[in-house]
mmCIF file of C-alpha atoms in Angstrom:
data_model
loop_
_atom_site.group_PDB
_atom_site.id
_atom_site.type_symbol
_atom_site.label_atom_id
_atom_site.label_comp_id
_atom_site.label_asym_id
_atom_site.label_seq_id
_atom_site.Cartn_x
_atom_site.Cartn_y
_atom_site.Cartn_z
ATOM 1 C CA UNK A 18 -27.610 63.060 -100.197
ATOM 2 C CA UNK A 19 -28.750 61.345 -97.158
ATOM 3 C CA UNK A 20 -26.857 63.042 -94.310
ATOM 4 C CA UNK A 21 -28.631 66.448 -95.521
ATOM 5 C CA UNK A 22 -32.104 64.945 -96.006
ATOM 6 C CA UNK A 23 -32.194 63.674 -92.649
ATOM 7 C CA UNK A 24 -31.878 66.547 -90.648
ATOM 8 C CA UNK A 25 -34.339 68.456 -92.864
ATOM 9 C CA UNK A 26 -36.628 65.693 -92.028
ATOM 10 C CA UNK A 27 -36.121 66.197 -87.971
ATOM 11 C CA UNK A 28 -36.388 69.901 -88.455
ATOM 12 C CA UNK A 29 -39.389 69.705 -90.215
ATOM 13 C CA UNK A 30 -41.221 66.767 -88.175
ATOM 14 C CA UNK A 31 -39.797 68.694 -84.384
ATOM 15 C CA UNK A 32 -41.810 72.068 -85.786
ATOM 16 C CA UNK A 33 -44.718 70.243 -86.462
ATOM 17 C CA UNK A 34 -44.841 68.286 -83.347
ATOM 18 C CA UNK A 35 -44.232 71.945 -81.672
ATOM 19 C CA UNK A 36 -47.298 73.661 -83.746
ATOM 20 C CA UNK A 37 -49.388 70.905 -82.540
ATOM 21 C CA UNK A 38 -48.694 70.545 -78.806
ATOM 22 C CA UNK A 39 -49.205 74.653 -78.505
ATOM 23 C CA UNK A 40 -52.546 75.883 -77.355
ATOM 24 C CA UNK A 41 -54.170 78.053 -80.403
ATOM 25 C CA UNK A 42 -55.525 81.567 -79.284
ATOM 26 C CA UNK A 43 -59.323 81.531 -78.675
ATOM 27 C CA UNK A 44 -61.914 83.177 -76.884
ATOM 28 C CA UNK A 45 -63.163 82.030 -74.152
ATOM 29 C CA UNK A 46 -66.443 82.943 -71.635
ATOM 30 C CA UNK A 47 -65.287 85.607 -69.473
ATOM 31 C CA UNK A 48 -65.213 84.083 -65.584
ATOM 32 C CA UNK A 49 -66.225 80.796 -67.576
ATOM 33 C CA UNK A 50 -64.753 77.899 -66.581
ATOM 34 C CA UNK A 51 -62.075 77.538 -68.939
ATOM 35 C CA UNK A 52 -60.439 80.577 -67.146
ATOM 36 C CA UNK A 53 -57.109 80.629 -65.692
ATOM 37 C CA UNK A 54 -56.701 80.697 -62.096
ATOM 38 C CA UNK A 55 -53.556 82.012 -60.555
ATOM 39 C CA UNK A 56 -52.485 81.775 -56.624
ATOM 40 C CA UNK A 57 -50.967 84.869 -56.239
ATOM 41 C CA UNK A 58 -53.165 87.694 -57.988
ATOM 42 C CA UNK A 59 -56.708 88.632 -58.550
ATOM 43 C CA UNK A 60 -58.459 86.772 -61.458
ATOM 44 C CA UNK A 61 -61.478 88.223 -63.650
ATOM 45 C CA UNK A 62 -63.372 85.340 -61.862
ATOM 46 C CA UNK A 63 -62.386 86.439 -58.655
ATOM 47 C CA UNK A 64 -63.314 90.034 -59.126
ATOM 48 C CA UNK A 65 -66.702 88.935 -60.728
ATOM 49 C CA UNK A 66 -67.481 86.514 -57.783
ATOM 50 C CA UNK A 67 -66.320 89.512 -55.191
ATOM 51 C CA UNK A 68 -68.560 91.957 -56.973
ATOM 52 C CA UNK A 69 -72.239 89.157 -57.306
ATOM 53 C CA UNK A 70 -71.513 88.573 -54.006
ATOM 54 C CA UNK A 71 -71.389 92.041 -52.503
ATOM 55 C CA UNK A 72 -74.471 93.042 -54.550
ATOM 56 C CA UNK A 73 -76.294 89.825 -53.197
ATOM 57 C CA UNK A 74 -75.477 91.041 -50.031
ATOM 58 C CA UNK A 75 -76.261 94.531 -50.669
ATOM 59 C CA UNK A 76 -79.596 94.025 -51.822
ATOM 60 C CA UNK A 77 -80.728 91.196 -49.316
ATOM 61 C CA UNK A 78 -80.188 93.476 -46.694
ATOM 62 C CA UNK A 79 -82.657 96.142 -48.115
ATOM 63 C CA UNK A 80 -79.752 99.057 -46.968
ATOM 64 C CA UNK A 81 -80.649 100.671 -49.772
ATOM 65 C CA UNK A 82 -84.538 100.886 -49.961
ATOM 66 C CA UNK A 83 -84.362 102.973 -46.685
ATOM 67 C CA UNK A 84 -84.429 106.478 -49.041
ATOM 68 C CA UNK A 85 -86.875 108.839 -49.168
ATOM 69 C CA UNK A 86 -87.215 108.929 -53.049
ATOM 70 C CA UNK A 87 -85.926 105.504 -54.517
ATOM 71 C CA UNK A 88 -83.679 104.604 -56.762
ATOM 72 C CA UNK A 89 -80.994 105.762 -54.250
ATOM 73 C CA UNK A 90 -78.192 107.657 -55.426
ATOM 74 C CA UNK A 91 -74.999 106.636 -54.827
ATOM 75 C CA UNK A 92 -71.129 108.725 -55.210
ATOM 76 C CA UNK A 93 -68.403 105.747 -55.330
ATOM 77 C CA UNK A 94 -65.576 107.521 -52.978
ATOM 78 C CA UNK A 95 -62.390 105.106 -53.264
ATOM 79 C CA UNK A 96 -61.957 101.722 -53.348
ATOM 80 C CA UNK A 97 -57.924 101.423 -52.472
ATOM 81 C CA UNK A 98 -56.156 98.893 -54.025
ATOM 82 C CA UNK A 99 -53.755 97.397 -50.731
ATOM 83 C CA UNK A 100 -52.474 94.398 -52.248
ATOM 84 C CA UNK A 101 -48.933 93.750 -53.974
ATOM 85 C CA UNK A 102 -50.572 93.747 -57.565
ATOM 86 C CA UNK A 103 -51.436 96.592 -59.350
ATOM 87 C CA UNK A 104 -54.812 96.496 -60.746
ATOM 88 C CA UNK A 105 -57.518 98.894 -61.760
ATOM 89 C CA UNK A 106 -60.122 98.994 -58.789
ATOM 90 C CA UNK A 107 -62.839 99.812 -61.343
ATOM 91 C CA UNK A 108 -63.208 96.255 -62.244
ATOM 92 C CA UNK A 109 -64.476 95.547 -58.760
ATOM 93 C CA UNK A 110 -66.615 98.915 -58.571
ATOM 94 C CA UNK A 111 -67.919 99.265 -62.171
ATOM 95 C CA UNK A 112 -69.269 95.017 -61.497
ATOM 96 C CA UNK A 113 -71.058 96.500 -58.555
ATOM 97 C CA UNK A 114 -72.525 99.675 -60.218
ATOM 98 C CA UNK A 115 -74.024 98.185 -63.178
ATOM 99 C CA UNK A 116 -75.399 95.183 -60.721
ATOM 100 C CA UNK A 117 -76.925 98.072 -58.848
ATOM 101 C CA UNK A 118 -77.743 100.203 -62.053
ATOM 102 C CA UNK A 119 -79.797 96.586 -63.450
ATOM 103 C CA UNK A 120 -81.413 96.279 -60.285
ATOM 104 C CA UNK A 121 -83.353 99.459 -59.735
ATOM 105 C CA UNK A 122 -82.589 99.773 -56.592
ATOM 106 C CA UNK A 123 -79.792 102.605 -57.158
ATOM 107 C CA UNK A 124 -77.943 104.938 -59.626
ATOM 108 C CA UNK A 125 -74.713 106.396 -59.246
ATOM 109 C CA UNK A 126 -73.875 109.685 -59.882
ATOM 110 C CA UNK A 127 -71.067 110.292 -62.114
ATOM 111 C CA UNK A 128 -70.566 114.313 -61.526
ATOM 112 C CA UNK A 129 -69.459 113.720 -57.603
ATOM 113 C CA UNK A 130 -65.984 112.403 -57.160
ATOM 114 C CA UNK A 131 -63.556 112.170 -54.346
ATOM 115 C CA UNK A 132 -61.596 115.677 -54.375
ATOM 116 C CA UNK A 133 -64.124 116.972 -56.515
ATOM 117 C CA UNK A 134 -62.992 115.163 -59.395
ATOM 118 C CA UNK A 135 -66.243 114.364 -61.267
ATOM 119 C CA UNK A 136 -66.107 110.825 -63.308
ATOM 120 C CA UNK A 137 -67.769 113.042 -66.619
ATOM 121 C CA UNK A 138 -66.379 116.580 -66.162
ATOM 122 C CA UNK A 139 -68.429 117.661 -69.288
ATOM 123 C CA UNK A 140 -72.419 116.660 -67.490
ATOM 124 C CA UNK A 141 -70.922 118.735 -64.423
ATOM 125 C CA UNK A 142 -69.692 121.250 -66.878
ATOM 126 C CA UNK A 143 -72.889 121.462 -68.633
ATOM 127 C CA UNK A 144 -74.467 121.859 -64.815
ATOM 128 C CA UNK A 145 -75.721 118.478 -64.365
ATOM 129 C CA UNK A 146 -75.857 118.529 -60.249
ATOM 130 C CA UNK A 147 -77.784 117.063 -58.462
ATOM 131 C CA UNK A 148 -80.361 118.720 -56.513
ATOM 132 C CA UNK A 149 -79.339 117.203 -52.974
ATOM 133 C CA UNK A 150 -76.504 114.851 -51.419
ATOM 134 C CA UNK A 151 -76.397 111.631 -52.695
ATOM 135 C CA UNK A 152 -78.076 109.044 -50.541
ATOM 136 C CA UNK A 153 -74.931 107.202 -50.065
ATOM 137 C CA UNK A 154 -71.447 106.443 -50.492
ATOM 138 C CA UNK A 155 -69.687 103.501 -51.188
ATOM 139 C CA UNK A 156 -65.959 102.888 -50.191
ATOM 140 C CA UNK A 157 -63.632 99.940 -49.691
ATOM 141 C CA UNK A 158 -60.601 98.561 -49.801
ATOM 142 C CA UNK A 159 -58.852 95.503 -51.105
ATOM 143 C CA UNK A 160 -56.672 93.366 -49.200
ATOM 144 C CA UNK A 161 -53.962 90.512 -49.439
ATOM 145 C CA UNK A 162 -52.778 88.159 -46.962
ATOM 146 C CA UNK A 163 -50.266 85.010 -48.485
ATOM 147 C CA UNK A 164 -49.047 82.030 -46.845
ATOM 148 C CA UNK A 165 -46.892 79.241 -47.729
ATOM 149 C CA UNK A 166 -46.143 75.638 -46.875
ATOM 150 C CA UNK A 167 -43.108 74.283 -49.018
ATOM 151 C CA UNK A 168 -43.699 74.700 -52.703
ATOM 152 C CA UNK A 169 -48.019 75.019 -51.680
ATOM 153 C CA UNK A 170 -48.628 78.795 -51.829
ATOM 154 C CA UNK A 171 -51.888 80.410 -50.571
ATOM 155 C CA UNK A 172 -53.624 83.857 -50.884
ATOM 156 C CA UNK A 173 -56.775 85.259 -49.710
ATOM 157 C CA UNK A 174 -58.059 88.627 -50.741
ATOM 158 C CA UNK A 175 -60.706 90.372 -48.774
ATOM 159 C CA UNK A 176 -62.974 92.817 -50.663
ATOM 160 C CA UNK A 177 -64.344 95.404 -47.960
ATOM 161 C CA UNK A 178 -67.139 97.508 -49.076
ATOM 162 C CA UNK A 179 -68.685 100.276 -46.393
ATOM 163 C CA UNK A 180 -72.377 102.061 -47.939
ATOM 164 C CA UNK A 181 -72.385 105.209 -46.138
ATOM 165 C CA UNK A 182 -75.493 107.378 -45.739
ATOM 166 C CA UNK A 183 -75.249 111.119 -45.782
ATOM 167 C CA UNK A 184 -75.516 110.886 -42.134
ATOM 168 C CA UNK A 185 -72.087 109.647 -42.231
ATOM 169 C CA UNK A 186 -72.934 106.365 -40.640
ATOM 170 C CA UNK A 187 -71.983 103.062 -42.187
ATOM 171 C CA UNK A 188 -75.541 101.744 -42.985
ATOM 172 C CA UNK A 189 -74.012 98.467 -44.129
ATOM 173 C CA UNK A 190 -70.596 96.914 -44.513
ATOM 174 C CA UNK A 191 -69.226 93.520 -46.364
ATOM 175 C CA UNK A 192 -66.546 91.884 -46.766
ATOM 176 C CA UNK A 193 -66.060 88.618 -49.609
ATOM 177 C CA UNK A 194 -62.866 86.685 -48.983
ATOM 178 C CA UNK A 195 -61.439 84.479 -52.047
ATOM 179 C CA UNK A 196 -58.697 82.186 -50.876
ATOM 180 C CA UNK A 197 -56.418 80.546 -53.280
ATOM 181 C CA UNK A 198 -54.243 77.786 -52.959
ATOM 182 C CA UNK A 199 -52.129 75.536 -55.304
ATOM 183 C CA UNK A 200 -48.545 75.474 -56.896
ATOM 184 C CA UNK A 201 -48.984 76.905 -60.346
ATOM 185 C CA UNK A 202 -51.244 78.515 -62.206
ATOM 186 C CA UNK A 203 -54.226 75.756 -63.828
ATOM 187 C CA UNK A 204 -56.232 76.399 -66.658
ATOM 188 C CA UNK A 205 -60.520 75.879 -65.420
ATOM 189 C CA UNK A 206 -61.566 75.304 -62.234
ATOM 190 C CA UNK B 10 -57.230 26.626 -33.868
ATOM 191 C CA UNK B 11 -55.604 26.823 -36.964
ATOM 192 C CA UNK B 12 -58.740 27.906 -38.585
ATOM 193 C CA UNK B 13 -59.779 30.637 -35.529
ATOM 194 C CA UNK B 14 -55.936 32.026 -35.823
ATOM 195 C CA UNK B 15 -56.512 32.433 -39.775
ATOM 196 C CA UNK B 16 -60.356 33.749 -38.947
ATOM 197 C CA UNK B 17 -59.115 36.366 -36.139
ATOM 198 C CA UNK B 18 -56.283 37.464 -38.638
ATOM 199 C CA UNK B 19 -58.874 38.308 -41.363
ATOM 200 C CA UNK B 20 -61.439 39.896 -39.130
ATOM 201 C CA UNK B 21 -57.918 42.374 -38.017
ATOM 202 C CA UNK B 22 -56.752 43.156 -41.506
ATOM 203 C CA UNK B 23 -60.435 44.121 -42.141
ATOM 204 C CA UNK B 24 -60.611 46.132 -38.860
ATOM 205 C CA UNK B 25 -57.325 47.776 -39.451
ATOM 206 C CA UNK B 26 -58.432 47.914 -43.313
ATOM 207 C CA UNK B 27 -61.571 49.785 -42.039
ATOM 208 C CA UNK B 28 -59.318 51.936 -39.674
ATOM 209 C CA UNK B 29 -57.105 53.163 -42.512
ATOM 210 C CA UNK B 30 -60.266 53.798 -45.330
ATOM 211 C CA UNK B 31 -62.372 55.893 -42.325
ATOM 212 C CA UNK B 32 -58.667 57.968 -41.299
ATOM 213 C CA UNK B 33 -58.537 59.306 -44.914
ATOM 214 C CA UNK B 34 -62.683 60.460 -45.116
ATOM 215 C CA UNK B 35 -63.863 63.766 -44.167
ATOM 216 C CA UNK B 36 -66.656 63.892 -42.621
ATOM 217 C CA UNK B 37 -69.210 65.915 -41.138
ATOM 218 C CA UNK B 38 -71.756 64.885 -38.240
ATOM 219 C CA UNK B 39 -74.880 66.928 -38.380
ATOM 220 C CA UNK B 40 -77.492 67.030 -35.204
ATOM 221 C CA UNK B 41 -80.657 68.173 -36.173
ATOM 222 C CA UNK B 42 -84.035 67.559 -35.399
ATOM 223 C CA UNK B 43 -84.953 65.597 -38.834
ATOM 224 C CA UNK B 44 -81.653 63.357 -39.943
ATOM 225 C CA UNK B 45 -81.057 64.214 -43.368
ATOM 226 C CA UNK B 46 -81.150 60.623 -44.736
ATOM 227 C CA UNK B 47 -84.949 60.305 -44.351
ATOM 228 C CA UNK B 48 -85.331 63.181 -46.599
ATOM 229 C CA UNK B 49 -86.290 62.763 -50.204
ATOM 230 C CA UNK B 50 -84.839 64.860 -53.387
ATOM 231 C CA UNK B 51 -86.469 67.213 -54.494
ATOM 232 C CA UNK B 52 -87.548 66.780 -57.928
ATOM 233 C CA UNK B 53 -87.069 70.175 -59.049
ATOM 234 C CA UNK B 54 -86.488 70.853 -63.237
ATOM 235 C CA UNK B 55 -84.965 74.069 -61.844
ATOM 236 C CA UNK B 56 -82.104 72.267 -60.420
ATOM 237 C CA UNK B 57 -79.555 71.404 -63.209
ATOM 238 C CA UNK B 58 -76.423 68.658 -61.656
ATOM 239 C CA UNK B 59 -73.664 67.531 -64.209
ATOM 240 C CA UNK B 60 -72.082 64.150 -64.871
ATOM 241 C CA UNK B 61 -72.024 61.890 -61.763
ATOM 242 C CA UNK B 62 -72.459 64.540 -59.282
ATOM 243 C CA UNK B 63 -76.163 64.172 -59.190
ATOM 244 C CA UNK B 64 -75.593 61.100 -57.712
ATOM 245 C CA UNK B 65 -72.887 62.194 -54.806
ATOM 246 C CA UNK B 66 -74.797 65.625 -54.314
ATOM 247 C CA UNK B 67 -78.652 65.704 -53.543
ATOM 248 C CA UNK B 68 -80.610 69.250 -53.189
ATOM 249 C CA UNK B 69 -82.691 68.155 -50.805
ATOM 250 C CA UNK B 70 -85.056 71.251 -50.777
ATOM 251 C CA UNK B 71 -85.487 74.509 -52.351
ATOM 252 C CA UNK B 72 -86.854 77.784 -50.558
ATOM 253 C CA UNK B 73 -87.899 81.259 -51.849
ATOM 254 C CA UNK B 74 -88.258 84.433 -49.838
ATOM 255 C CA UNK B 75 -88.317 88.089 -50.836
ATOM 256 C CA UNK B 76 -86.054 90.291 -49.066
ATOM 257 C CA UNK B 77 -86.948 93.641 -47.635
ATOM 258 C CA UNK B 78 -86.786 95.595 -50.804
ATOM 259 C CA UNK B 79 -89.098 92.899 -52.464
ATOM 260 C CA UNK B 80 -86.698 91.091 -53.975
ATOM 261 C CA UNK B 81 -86.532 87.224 -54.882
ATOM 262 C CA UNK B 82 -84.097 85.279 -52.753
ATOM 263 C CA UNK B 83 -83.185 81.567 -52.822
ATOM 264 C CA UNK B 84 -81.667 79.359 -50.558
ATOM 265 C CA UNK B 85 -80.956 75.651 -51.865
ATOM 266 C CA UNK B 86 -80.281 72.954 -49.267
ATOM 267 C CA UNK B 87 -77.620 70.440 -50.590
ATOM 268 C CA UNK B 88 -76.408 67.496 -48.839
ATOM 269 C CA UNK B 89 -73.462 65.259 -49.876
ATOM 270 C CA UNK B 90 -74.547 61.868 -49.391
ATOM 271 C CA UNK B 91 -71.180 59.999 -49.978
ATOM 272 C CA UNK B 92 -68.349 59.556 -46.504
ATOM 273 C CA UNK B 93 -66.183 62.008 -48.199
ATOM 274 C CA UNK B 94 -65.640 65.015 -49.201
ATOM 275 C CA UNK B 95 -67.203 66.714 -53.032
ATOM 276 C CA UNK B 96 -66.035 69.101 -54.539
ATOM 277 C CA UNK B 97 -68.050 71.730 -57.123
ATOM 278 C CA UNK B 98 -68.797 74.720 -58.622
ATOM 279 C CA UNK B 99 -72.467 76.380 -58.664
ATOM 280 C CA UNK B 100 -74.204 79.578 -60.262
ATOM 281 C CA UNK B 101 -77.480 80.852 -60.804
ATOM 282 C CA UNK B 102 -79.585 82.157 -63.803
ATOM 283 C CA UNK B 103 -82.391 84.288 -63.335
ATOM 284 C CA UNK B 104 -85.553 84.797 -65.730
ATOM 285 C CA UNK B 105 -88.123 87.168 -65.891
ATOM 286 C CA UNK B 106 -91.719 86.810 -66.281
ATOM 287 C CA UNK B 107 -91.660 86.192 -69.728
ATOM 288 C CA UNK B 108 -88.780 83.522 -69.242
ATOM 289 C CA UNK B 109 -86.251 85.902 -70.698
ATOM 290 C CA UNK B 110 -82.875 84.976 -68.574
ATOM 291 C CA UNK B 111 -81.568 88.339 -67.149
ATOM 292 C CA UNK B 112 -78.086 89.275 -67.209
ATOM 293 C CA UNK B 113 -76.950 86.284 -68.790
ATOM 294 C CA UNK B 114 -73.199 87.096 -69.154
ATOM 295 C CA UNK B 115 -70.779 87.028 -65.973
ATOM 296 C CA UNK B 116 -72.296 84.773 -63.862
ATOM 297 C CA UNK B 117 -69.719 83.971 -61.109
ATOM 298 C CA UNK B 118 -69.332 80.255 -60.944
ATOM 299 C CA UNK B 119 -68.535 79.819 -56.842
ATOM 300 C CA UNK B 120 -66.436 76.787 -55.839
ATOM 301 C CA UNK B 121 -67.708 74.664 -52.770
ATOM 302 C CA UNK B 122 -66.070 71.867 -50.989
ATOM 303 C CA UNK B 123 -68.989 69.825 -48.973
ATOM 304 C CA UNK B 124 -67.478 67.403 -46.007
ATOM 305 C CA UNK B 125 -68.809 64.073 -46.541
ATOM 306 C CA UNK B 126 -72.662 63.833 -44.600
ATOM 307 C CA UNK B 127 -72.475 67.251 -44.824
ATOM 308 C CA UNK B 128 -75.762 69.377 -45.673
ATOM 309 C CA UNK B 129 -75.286 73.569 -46.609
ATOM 310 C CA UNK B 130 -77.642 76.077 -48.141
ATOM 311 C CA UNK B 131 -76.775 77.916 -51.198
ATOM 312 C CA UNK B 132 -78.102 81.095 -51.617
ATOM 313 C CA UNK B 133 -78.357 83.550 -54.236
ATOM 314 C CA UNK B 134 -80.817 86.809 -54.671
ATOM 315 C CA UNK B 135 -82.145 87.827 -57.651
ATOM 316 C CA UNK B 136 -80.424 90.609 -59.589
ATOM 317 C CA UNK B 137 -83.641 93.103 -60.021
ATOM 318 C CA UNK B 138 -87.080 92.501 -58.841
ATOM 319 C CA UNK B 139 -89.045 91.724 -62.279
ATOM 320 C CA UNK B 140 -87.070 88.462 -61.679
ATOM 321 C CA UNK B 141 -89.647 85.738 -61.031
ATOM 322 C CA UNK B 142 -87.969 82.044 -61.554
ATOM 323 C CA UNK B 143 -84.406 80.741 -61.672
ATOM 324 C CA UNK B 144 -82.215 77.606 -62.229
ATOM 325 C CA UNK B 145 -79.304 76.247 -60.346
ATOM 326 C CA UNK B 146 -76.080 74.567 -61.618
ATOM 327 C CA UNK B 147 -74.064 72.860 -60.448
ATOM 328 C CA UNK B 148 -70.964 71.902 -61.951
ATOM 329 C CA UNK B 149 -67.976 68.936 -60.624
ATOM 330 C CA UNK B 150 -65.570 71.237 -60.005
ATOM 331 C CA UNK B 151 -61.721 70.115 -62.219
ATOM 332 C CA UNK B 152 -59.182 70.414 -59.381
#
């Protein structure tokens, strides 16, 4: 009786003690400091932190109260995506939009894409145009550079942003740099 | 001489003691016209610190500016106060003119490292101009 009861009793204590050291799913504030930050690829706190600053930026420069008729309108051309990790570069430029959008300071148009590709095909089918050019573009491009020293690994991506009037000069340009550094991944920061 | 041998010993160790302490601070020497450690802090109710940090990290002033386009910016002058170096995280909230906080979700919480004696200014701009009053966190950063 007892050589069978003990190893039920180890089972069952060693899956207990493993349900209680796991971490139960949750939800957490998105960006909040319970996130996870990683070394090598972009967090949702990075790209939020990328995006507040460029609009900080953006709008303490006053680039985009030099229109005629304000709100500005602005076509997002292409933000490419040059790193190693594949990510969707919307959730830098959609962060920047609705920062814009909120601020009053500019609306983007969503029936002029890059290669004629309108974001809603159905307002341009419908004949939403606009009347005139947009005021500006806005293009980018993400970038990686990654370092090591012994098991320390580092990463910096640069988030370039170019606002381009319909002049075709570059009435403003940024660039926000998050570097990275650490072993593993941590959970908060 | 027994007692100036044991007496010159003692005043080394602490020399050497100091030596070794001062080789592992950061620090930062600023020049400028006022020297930061005659400055008060800034009682300011908009200025929220965590935990001890309050104590390592004074805002020693807080100034407001519109930009071009009319918007509020801020610019909030810290200065670590310890020999070495602090580490935190800051963000700021925005209200309008009826106190409502605007865009309260996704505030980016941005990590600083200050040098010990070292004094930087924090700014942020307001995210639309019906924003009229803000607060500033700051946080003691985990790692």
């Amino acid at each position: 009786m007892k050589p069978i009861l003990l190893p039920l009793v180890l089972a069952a204590s060693a899956s207990v003690f493993w349900t209680g050291c796991g971490t139960p799913a949750r939800r957490i504030e998105s960006g909040g400091r319970e996130s996870i930050t990683t070394v090598g690829s972009i967090d949702i706190q990075d790209f939020i932190a990328a995006a507040e600053a460029s609009v900080n930026k953006l709008l303490a420069s006053g680039a985009l109260d030099r229109v005629p008729m304000p709100p500005a309108i602005l076509a997002v051309s292409g933000v490419r995506n040059d790193t190693g990790h594949q990510f969707d570069t919307d959730l830098l430029t959609k962060k920047i939009r609705v920062k814009l959008n909120t601020s009053g300071k500019a609306l983007t148009t969503t029936t002029v894409g890059l290669g004629g590709h309108a974001e809603d095909p159905l307002a341009k089918e419908l004949g939403a145009e606009l009347p005139h050019r947009p005021d500006f573009t806005l293009s980018g491009k993400i970038l990686e550079t990654r370092s090591k020293a012994g098991k320390v690994e580092q990463s910096t991506f640069s988030f370039q942003l170019s606002l381009t009037d319909n002049r075709g000069l570059a009435l403003w340009e940024g660039e926000e740099e998050i570097t990275k550094q650490g072993s593993r991944a941590t959970v908060g920061f | 001489m027994n007692v100036s041998s044991a007496n010159l010993l003692f005043g080394a160790s602490l020399l050497a003691t100091c030596l070794v302490f001062t080789g592992c601070q950061t620090s930062v020497n600023t020049v400028s016209r006022e020297p930061p450690a005659q400055r008060q802090m800034v009682t300011d109710k908009r200025v929220i610190t965590y935990a001890n940090l309050g104590r390592r990290v004074y805002v020693i002033g807080v100034a407001e500016a519109p930009t071009p386009g009319g918007v509020l910016q801020i610019q909030v002058e810290v200065w670590n106060r310890t020999g070495s170096a602090q580490r935190f995280n800051y963000w700021f909230e925005w209200f309008d003119s009826n106190g409502m906080q605007v865009n309260p979700t996704s505030t980016a919480k941005i990590p600083c490292l200050l040098e010990g004696g070292e004094t930087r200014l924090l700014s942020s701009v307001a995210p639309n101009p019906l924003c009229k009053d803000f607060r500033v966190k700051f946080m003691e950063a985990k790692y």
